[in-house]
């Protein structure tokens, strides 16, 4: 309750975007592994933050319906995202462009989360 969850989620998404962009440009195995570890560290935070943000933004009464929609969107992206990025990889011939697109999607998501709130978050102080 002492932090702004939207800013935290936005920061995590930007960190993920940096990791994905670096993966798209990495020329060494160590750089690719380091970026993968950095990206991996963001995933647990996002899975934890999304229900907290939904609860805070929409209240306890609407949480089930709202989080059901969120979970459905995540399931859809999880089901079809890898195939989509695989097709992009096949078209481009390498993983650079699909990873850069994924980084851009993370930046857009960060902007939507930070500035797309229904009401301003109360000050954590």
Short mmCIF file of C-alpha atoms in Angstrom, two decimals:
data_model
loop_
_atom_site.label_atom_id
_atom_site.label_comp_id
_atom_site.label_asym_id
_atom_site.label_seq_id
_atom_site.Cartn_x
_atom_site.Cartn_y
_atom_site.Cartn_z
CA UNK A 1 0.00 0.00 0.00
CA UNK A 2 3.01 2.29 0.31
CA UNK A 3 4.01 2.23 -3.38
CA UNK A 4 2.34 3.29 -6.59
CA UNK A 5 1.66 -0.06 -8.26
CA UNK A 6 1.19 1.49 -11.69
CA UNK A 7 4.60 3.17 -11.58
CA UNK A 8 6.17 -0.03 -10.29
CA UNK A 9 4.57 -2.10 -13.07
CA UNK A 10 5.60 0.52 -15.63
CA UNK A 11 9.18 0.34 -14.39
CA UNK A 12 9.17 -3.45 -14.55
CA UNK A 13 7.82 -3.34 -18.11
CA UNK A 14 10.48 -0.83 -19.15
CA UNK A 15 13.16 -3.07 -17.62
CA UNK A 16 11.71 -5.98 -19.63
CA UNK A 17 11.76 -3.80 -22.76
CA UNK A 18 15.43 -2.96 -22.19
CA UNK A 19 16.25 -6.66 -21.76
CA UNK A 20 14.36 -7.61 -24.93
CA UNK A 21 15.96 -4.82 -26.95
CA UNK A 22 19.39 -5.88 -25.73
CA UNK A 23 18.62 -9.50 -26.64
CA UNK A 24 17.75 -8.36 -30.15
CA UNK A 25 21.18 -6.72 -30.47
CA UNK A 26 23.37 -9.05 -28.39
CA UNK A 27 26.34 -10.48 -30.21
CA UNK A 28 27.78 -12.63 -27.42
CA UNK A 29 26.45 -15.62 -25.57
CA UNK A 30 27.11 -13.95 -22.23
CA UNK A 31 25.17 -10.83 -23.23
CA UNK A 32 22.25 -12.92 -24.39
CA UNK A 33 22.22 -14.92 -21.15
CA UNK A 34 22.49 -11.77 -19.02
CA UNK A 35 19.59 -10.13 -20.88
CA UNK A 36 17.55 -13.32 -20.57
CA UNK A 37 18.13 -13.40 -16.81
CA UNK A 38 17.15 -9.74 -16.53
CA UNK A 39 13.99 -10.39 -18.53
CA UNK A 40 13.21 -13.45 -16.42
CA UNK A 41 13.40 -11.38 -13.26
CA UNK A 42 10.58 -9.17 -14.54
CA UNK A 43 8.06 -11.95 -15.19
CA UNK A 44 7.31 -12.84 -11.57
CA UNK A 45 6.73 -9.19 -10.76
CA UNK A 46 4.23 -8.77 -13.57
CA UNK A 47 2.26 -11.85 -12.61
CA UNK A 48 2.04 -10.53 -9.06
CA UNK A 49 1.34 -6.90 -9.90
CA UNK A 50 -1.53 -7.40 -12.36
CA UNK A 51 -4.08 -8.73 -9.83
CA UNK A 52 -2.99 -6.10 -7.30
CA UNK A 53 -3.51 -3.31 -9.81
CA UNK A 54 -6.87 -4.72 -10.93
CA UNK A 55 -8.06 -4.94 -7.32
CA UNK A 56 -6.90 -1.42 -6.48
CA UNK A 57 -8.29 0.14 -9.65
CA UNK A 58 -11.65 -1.62 -9.85
CA UNK A 59 -12.38 -2.61 -6.25
CA UNK A 60 -13.17 -5.92 -4.61
CA UNK A 61 -16.70 -6.17 -6.02
CA UNK A 62 -15.53 -6.01 -9.66
CA UNK A 63 -12.24 -7.85 -9.19
CA UNK A 64 -13.48 -11.26 -10.35
CA UNK A 65 -14.94 -9.98 -13.61
CA UNK A 66 -12.06 -7.62 -14.37
CA UNK A 67 -9.33 -10.08 -13.54
CA UNK A 68 -11.15 -12.76 -15.53
CA UNK A 69 -10.91 -10.55 -18.61
CA UNK A 70 -7.25 -9.80 -17.86
CA UNK A 71 -6.50 -13.51 -17.43
CA UNK A 72 -8.28 -14.31 -20.70
CA UNK A 73 -6.17 -11.73 -22.56
CA UNK A 74 -2.99 -13.14 -21.00
CA UNK A 75 -4.03 -16.69 -21.94
CA UNK A 76 -4.74 -15.59 -25.53
CA UNK A 77 -1.32 -13.89 -25.79
CA UNK A 78 0.37 -16.91 -24.23
CA UNK A 79 -1.35 -19.26 -26.67
CA UNK A 80 -0.81 -17.31 -29.89
CA UNK A 81 2.16 -15.03 -29.13
CA UNK A 82 4.91 -17.62 -29.61
CA UNK A 83 3.50 -18.65 -33.00
CA UNK A 84 3.20 -15.01 -34.07
CA UNK A 85 6.80 -14.27 -33.06
CA UNK A 86 7.91 -17.52 -34.71
CA UNK A 87 6.35 -16.41 -37.98
CA UNK A 88 8.08 -13.03 -37.63
CA UNK A 89 11.37 -14.85 -37.01
CA UNK A 90 10.87 -16.98 -40.12
CA UNK A 91 10.06 -13.92 -42.23
CA UNK A 92 13.00 -11.85 -40.95
CA UNK A 93 15.50 -14.71 -40.76
CA UNK A 94 16.58 -13.97 -37.19
CA UNK A 95 15.22 -13.10 -33.77
CA UNK A 96 16.25 -9.43 -33.76
CA UNK A 97 13.10 -7.86 -35.27
CA UNK A 98 10.60 -9.96 -33.27
CA UNK A 99 12.47 -9.20 -30.02
CA UNK A 100 12.52 -5.49 -30.85
CA UNK A 101 8.78 -5.60 -31.55
CA UNK A 102 8.26 -7.33 -28.20
CA UNK A 103 10.33 -4.58 -26.53
CA UNK A 104 8.14 -1.94 -28.20
CA UNK A 105 4.97 -3.72 -27.02
CA UNK A 106 6.37 -3.61 -23.46
CA UNK A 107 6.97 0.15 -23.74
CA UNK A 108 3.39 0.66 -24.94
CA UNK A 109 2.11 -1.50 -22.07
CA UNK A 110 4.15 0.55 -19.59
CA UNK A 111 2.61 3.77 -20.92
CA UNK A 112 -0.91 2.35 -20.79
CA UNK A 113 -0.46 1.16 -17.21
CA UNK A 114 1.16 4.35 -15.93
CA UNK A 115 -1.14 6.84 -17.66
CA UNK A 116 -4.24 4.73 -18.22
CA UNK A 117 -5.52 4.58 -14.66
CA UNK A 118 -9.10 5.41 -13.93
CA UNK A 119 -8.23 7.67 -11.01
CA UNK A 120 -4.97 9.11 -9.73
CA UNK A 121 -3.25 6.85 -7.24
CA UNK A 122 -3.03 8.28 -3.71
CA UNK A 123 0.37 9.46 -2.61
CA UNK A 124 2.28 6.63 -0.89
CA UNK A 125 3.13 9.02 1.95
#
